[in-house]
Every structure is written in C-alpha cells, then in structure tokens.
CSV table of C-alpha atoms in Angstrom, one decimal:
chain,number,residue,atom,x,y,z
A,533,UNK,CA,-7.9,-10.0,34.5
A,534,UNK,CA,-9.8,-10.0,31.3
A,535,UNK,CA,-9.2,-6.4,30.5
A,536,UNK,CA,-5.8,-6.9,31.5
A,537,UNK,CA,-5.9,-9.9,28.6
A,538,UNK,CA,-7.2,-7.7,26.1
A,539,UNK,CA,-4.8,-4.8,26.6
A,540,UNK,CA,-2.1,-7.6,26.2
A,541,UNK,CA,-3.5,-8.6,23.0
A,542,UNK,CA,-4.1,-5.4,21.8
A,543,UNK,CA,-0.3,-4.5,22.7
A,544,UNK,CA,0.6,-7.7,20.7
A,545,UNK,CA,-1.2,-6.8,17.9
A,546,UNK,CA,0.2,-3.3,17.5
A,547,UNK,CA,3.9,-4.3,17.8
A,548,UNK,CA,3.2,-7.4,15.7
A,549,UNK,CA,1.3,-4.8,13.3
A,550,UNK,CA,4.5,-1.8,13.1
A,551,UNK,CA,7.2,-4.6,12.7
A,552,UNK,CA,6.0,-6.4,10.4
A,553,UNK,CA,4.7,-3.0,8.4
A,554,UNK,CA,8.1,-1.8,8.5
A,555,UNK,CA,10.0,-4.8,7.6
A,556,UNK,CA,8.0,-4.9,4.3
A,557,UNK,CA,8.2,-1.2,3.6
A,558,UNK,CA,11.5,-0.6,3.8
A,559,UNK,CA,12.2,-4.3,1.4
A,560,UNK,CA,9.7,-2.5,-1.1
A,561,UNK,CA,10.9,1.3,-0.9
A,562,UNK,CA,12.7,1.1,-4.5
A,563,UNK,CA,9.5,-0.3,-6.3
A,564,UNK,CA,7.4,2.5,-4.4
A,565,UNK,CA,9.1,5.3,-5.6
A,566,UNK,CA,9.1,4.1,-9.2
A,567,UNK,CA,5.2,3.5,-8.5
A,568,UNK,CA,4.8,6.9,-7.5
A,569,UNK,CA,7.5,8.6,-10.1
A,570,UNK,CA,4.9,6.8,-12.5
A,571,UNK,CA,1.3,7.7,-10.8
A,572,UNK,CA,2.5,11.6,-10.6
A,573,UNK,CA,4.1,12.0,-14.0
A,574,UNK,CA,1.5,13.8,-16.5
A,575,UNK,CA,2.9,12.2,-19.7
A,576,UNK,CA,3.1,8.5,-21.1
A,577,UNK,CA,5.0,6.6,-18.9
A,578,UNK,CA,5.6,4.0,-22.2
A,579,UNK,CA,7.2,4.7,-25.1
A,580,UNK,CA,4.4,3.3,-27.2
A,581,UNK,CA,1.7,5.6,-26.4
A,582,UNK,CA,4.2,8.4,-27.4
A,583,UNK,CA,4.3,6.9,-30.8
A,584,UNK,CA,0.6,6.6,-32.0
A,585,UNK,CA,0.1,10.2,-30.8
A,586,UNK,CA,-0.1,12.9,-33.8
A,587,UNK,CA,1.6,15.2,-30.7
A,588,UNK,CA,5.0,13.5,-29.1
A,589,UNK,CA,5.3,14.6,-25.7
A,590,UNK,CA,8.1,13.7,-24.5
A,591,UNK,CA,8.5,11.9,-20.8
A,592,UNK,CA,10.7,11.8,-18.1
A,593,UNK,CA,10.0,7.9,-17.3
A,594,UNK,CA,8.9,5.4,-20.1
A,595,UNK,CA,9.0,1.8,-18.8
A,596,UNK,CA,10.8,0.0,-15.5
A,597,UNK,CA,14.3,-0.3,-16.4
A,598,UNK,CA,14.6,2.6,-17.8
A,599,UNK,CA,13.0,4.6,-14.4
A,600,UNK,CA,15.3,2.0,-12.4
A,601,UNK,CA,18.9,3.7,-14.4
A,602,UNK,CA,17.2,6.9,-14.4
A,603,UNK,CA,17.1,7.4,-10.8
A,604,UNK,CA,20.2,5.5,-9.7
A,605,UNK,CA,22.4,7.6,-12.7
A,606,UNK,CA,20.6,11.0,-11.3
A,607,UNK,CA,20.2,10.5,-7.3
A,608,UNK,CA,22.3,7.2,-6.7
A,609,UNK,CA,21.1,4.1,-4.4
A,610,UNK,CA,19.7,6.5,-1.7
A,611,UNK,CA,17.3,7.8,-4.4
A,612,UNK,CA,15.2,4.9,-4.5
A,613,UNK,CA,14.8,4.9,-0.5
A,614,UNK,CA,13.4,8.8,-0.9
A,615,UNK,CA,11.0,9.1,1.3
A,616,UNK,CA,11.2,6.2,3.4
A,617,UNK,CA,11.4,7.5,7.2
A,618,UNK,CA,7.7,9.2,6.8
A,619,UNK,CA,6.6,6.0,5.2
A,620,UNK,CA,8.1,4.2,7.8
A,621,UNK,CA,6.3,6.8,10.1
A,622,UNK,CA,3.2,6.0,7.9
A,623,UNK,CA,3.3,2.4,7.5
A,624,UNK,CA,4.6,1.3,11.0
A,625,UNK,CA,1.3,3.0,12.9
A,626,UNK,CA,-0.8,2.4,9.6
A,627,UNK,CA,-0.3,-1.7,10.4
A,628,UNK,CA,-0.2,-1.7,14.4
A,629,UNK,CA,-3.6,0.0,14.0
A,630,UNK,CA,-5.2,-1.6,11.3
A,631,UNK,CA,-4.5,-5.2,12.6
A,632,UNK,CA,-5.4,-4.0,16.5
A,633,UNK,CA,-8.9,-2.8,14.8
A,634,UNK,CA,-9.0,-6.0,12.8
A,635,UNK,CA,-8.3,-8.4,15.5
A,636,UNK,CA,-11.2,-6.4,17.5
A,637,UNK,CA,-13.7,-6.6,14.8
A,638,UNK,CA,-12.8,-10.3,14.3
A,639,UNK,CA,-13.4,-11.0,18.0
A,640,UNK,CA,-16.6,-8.9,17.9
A,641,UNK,CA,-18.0,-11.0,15.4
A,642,UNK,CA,-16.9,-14.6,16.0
A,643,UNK,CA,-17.6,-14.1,20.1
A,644,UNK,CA,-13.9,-15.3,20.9
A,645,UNK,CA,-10.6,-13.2,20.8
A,646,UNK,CA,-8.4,-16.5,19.7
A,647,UNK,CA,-7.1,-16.1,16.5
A,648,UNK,CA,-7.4,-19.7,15.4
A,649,UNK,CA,-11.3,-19.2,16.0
A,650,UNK,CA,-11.1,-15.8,13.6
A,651,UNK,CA,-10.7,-18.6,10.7
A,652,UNK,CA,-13.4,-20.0,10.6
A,653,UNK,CA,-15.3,-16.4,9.8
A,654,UNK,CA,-17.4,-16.4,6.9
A,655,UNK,CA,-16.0,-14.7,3.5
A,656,UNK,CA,-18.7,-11.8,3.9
A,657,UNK,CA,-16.9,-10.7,7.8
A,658,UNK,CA,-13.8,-11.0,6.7
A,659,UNK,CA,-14.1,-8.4,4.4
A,660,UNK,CA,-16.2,-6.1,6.5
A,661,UNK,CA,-13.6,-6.5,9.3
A,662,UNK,CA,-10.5,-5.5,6.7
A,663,UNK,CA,-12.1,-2.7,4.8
A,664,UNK,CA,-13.0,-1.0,8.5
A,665,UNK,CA,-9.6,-1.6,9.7
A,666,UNK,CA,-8.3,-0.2,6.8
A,667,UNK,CA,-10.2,3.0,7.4
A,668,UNK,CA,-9.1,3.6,10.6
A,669,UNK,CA,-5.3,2.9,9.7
A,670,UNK,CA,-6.0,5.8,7.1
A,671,UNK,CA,-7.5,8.6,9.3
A,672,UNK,CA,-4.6,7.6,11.7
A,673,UNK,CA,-1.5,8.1,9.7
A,674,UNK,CA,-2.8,10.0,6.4
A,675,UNK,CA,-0.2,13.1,6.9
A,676,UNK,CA,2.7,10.9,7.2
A,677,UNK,CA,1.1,9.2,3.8
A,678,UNK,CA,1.1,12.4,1.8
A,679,UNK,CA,4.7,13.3,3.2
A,680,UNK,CA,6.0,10.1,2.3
A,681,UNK,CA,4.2,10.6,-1.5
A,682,UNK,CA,5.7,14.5,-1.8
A,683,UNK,CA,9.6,13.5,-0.8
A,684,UNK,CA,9.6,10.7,-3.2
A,685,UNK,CA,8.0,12.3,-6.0
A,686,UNK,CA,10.3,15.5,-6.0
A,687,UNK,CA,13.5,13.9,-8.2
A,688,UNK,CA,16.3,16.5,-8.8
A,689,UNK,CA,16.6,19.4,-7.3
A,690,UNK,CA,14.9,18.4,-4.1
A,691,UNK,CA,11.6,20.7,-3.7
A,692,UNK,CA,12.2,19.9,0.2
A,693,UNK,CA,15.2,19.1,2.2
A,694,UNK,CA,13.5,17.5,5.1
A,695,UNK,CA,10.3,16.1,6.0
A,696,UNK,CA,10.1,19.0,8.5
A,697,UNK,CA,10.7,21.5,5.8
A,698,UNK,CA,7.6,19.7,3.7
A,699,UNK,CA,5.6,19.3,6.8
A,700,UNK,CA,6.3,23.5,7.9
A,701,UNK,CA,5.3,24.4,3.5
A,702,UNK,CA,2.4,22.5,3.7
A,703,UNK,CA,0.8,24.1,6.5
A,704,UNK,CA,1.3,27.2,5.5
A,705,UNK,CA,0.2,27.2,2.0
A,706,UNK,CA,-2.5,24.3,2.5
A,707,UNK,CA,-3.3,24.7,5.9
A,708,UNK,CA,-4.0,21.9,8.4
A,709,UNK,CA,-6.7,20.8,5.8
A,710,UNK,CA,-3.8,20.0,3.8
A,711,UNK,CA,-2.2,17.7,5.3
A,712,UNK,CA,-5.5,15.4,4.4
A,713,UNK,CA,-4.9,16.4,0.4
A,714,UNK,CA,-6.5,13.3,-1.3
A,715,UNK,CA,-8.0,11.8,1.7
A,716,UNK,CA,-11.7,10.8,0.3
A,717,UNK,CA,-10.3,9.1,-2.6
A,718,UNK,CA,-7.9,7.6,-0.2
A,719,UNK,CA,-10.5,6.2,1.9
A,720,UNK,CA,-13.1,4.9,-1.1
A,721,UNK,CA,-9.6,3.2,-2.3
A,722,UNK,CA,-9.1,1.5,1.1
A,723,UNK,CA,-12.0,0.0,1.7
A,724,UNK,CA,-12.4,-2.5,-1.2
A,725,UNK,CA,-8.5,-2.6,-1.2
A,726,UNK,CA,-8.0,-3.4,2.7
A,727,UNK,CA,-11.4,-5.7,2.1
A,728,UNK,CA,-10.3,-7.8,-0.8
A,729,UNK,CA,-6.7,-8.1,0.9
A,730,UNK,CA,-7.7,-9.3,4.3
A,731,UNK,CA,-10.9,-11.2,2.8
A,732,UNK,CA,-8.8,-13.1,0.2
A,733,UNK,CA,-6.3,-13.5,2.6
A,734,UNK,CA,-8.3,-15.4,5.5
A,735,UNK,CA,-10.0,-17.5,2.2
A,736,UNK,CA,-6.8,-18.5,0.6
A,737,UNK,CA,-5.4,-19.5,4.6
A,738,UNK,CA,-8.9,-21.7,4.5
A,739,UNK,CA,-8.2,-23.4,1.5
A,740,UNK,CA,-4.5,-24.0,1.9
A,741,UNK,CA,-5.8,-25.3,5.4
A,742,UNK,CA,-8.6,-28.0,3.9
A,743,UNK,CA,-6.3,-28.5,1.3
A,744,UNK,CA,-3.4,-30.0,4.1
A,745,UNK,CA,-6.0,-31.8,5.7
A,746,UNK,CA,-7.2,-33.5,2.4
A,747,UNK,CA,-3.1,-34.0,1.7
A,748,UNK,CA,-2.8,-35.8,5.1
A,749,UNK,CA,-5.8,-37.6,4.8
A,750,UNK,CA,-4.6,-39.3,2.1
A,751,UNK,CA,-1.7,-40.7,3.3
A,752,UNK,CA,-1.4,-43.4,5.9
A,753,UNK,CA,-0.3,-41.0,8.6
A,754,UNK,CA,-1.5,-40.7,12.4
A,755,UNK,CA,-0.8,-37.3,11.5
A,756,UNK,CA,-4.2,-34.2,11.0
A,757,UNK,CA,-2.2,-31.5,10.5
A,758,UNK,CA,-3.9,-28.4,8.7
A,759,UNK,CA,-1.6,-25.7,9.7
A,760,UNK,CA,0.0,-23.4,7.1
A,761,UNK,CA,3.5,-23.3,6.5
A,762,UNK,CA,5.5,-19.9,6.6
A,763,UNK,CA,6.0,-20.8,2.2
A,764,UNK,CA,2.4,-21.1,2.4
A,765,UNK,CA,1.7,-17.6,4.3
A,766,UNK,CA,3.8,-15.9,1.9
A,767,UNK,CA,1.5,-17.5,-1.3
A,768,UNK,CA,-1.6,-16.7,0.3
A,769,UNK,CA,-0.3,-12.8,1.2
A,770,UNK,CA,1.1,-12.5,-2.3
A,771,UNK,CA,-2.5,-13.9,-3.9
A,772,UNK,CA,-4.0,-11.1,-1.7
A,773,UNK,CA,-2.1,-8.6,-1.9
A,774,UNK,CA,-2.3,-8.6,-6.0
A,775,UNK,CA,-6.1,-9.1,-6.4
A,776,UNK,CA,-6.5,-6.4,-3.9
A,777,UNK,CA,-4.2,-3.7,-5.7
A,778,UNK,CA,-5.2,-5.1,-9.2
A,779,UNK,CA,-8.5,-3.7,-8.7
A,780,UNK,CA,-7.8,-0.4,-6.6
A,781,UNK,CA,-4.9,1.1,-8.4
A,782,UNK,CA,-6.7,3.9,-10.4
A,783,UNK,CA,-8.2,5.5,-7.2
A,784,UNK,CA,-4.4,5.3,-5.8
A,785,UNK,CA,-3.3,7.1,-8.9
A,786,UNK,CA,-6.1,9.9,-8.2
A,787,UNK,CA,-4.7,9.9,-4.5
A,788,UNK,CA,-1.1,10.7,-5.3
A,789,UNK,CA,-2.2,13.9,-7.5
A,790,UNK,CA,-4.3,15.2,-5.1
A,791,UNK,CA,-1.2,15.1,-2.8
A,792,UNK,CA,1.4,16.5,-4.9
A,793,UNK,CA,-0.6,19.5,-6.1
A,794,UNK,CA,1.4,22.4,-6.6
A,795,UNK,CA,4.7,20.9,-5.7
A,796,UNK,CA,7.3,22.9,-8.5
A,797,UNK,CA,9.0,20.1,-9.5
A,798,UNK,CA,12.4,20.9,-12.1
A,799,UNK,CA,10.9,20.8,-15.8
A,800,UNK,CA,12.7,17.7,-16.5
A,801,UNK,CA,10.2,16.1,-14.9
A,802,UNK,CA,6.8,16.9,-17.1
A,803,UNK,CA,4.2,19.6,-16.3
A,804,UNK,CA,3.2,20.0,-12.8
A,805,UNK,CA,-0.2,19.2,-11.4
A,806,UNK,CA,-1.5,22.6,-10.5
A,807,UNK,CA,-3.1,23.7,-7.6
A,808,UNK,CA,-6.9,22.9,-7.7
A,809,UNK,CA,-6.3,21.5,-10.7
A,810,UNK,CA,-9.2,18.8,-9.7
A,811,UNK,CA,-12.5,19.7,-8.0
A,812,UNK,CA,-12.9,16.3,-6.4
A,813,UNK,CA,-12.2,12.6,-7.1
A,814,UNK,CA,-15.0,11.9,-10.1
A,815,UNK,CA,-13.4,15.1,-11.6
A,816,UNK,CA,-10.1,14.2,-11.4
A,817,UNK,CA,-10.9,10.7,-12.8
A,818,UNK,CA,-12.8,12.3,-15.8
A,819,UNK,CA,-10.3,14.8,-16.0
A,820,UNK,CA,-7.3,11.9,-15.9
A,821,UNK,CA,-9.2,9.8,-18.8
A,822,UNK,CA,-10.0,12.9,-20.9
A,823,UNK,CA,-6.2,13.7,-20.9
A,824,UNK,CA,-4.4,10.7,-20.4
A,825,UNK,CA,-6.8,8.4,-22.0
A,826,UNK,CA,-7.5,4.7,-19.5
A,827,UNK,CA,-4.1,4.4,-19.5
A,828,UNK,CA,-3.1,7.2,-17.2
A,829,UNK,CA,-5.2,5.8,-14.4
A,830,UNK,CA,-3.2,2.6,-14.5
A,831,UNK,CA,0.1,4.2,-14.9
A,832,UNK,CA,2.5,2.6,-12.3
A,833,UNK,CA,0.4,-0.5,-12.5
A,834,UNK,CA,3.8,-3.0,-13.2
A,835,UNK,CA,5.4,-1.5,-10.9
A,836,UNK,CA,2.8,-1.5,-7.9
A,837,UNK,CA,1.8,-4.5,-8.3
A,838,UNK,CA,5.5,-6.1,-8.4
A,839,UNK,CA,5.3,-4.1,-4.8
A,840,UNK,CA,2.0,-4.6,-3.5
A,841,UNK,CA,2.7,-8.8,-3.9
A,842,UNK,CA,5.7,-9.2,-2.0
A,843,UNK,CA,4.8,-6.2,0.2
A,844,UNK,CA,1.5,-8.0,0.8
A,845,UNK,CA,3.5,-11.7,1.8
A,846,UNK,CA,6.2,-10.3,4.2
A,847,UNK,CA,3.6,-8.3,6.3
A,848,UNK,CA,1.1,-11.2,6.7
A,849,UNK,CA,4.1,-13.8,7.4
A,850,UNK,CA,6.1,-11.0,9.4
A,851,UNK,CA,3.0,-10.3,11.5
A,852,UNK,CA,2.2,-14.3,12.2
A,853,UNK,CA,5.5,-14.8,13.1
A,854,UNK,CA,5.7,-12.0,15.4
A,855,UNK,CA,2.7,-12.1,17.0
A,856,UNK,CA,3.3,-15.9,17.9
A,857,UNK,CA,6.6,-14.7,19.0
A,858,UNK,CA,5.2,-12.4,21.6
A,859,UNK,CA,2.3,-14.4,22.8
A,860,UNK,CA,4.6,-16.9,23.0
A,861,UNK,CA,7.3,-14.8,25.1
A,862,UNK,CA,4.4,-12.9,27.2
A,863,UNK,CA,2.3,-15.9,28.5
C-alpha cells in the first residue's frame, strides 16, 4: 500500500509538473524567442554600444520594441511562437521530472512525503533539493532544449522546416554527441539557477506564511490561518524566479551558442557562430568578453527576465493548484 502511495504521488507530481510547465511556456513563447534572438546575435543588441564604437557594426536587433516589430513585420504572430512544440516537448518532461525528483529529495530529507511538512525544511535543503532536481530535468530533456533554441533562433529563411528535419541535420553532422551541444555549461547554469529558484521560493512561502500568522494574530479573530493565497503564490514565484535568472543569465547566453554552432543563418542576421568556434565554457566566456565586452554575456537580459518572472509565478501557482487538484480528485 505504501509503494502503491508513492507511485500515486509520484504520478501526481509529474502531471502536476508537465501541466503546469506547459501552461507557462507556451504564455512566455514570445519573450523567449526575443531572449534567444538576443543571446545568439554576435553584435550589440542596443543602439548605444554601436555608437561609442570607433567600428559601427551594424545589428539585426537593437532593443525590445524594436525586435518585437521586427519579427512580427518579417514572420507574423506565428513567428514569436517559433519553436514552441520542442519546447513544449522540453519543458513539459523538464517540470514533471524536476518536481517528481524534488518532492523525493524533500521527503528524503524531512522523513515525511506530505508537502505541508516539506516547509518547514531549512534554507540550506531546499536548495540542495532544487539544484539536484534541476540536474536531472536537464540530462532528461536536453535534446528537445537545443531543438527548441535552433528553430527559434533561425529567423528568415528558415534553416529547418521541421523539428524532424533539425533533429535528422544534427545527427548527422554532430552526431549523437550533438544533440548534448552546450550541455556542461547548461548543467553548472542549473544548479545555482534551479537552487536559488526553488530555495527562494520555499523561503518567500515561509515568510508570507509567518507573515499571515502575525496579520491574524493581530486582529481579534478565532481565525490562525497561515496559508498562502494563489496572489501570494504568484509573488513568491515571481521573486524567485528573478533572483534566480538575475544571477545565471551569462552561463545561459554561453548555452545557446554552443547550441546554435554552425547553423547558416541568412546574413541579415549578423555573423554566424562557427563551428568549434569555442573550446569549452571558460573559453567561450573569455572569448564572449574579449569580443563583446560584459555586455554580451548579459545580452537578452530585459527580455529573460521579463520571461523568467511570470514564467517562474504561473509554474509554481499552476503546479499547486494542480497537484491539489489531483490529490484531491485521486484520494
């Protein structure tokens, strides 16, 4: 009966874990592929570095709104959902895994597999629990990851018709190896990222939570209520979810030109990155800030951070709700 328990909470987990992933990927496509239009473009991606440069290089993409008329004058509405079914493919198993692995971890280390006893976790767990989670979401869905980044980085002409077309070019120029393009820095990005997200998460939920109970026990109430609203839920996941991609957005920018290597995008676009044009992650970091200067490895910063905040507050609130839902509708 008990394994039968933890298969049902596991099952709860995962669905909890690919709906609410997909629910907040697909509500966050259009500021993801300006992110990565940004991360992948070798030039300025603001007008002002262009003019304190004794060289003006001229760039495809220079600032939000102008990226945001760019692509809908050039590839229309759909354009800024490029990419979306292998992120959907990557996100939805990404999340099911990642909060299955978390909820295991948490129950390893508090002794209990109730999430109201997961809370009470101290700060230094918490993070443990989401950076490992994090990891194995990553080894789990990585291809889908570096298909979703080559479709919506291509633009005009399209480079590949289909992710099939991608998947079939990759392998046979890269290999299966390829399909892991940008994998290490991927993984020493997820671990503080998936860390500080879930970590800040659970202490922001803590302090809303003594925060209620300090509000009700102020007031001449019978009521001791310290549970968080949904409004609440969505301030703590947006809190996280910007502290966490505030800190790990160069290593995301080294990720995405590992994975686009050698696509032959139109001109229009800027120079390419070429194949092996980095040896590894420090070199491409050094390589990045000798050419681009420190602003190159926060290009797409606005942009991913508009994302990562509301992404980060409909998957925590999506998933609560949801898994309540099911438990709920199962027991």
């Amino acid at each position: 009966m008990e394994e039968l328990g933890q298969l049902k909470r596991a099952g709860i987990d995962a669905v909890a874990g690919a709906i609410a992933g997909g629910i907040s990927r697909t509500v966050t496509s259009p500021l993801d592929v300006i992110k990565i239009r940004f991360q992948v473009q070798l030039e300025p991606t603001s007008s002002w570095p262009l003019l304190h440069r004794d060289l003006y290089r001229p760039s495809k993409y220079t600032g939000i709104v102008q990226a945001t008329k760019d692509i809908f004058r050039e590839e229309g509405l759909r354009g800024f959902w490029r990419g979306n079914v292998p992120a959907l493919l990557m996100v939805m198993p990404y999340t099911a895994i990642q909060f299955t692995v978390l909820h295991k971890l948490k129950s390893f280390a508090s002794g209990s597999s109730k999430s109201v006893d997961h809370i009470h976790l101290s700060p230094y767990l918490s993070y443990v629990s989401g950076a490992l989670a994090g990891c194995a979401a990553t080894v789990g869905s990585y291809p889908f990851d570096l298909l979703r980044t080559l479709l919506a980085s291509q633009g005009e002409p399209k480079v590949y018709s289909t992710m099939r077309a991608a998947f079939l070019d990759i392998v046979r120029t890269r290999g299966i190896p390829g399909l892991y393009a940008g994998l290490t820095p991927t993984l020493v990005e997820i671990i503080p990222y998936a860390g500080l997200q879930f970590g800040t998460y659970d202490t922001f939920k803590r302090w809303t939570m003594a925060l209620n109970r300090y509000r009700y026990s102020n007031h001449r109430t019978t009521r001791s209520d310290d549970s968080v609203s949904s409004f609440q839920l969505f301030l703590c996941g947006l809190a996280a979810g910007t502290c966490a991609k505030a800190v790990c957005h160069p290593l995301d920018v080294v990720k995405k030109r590992f994975q686009i290597e050698g696509l032959q995008r139109h001109p229009k676009y800027g120079a390419r990155v070429e194949h092996r044009a980095y040896k590894g992650m420090y070199h491409a970091l050094r390589q990045i800030l000798k050419a681009e200067g420190w602003a190159g490895l926060y290009k797409g910063i606005v942009p991913s951070i508009i994302k990562a905040a509301p992404a980060g507050a409909v998957t925590f609130v999506a998933f609560e709700f949801t898994s309540d839902w099911l438990e709920s509708t199962l027991t």
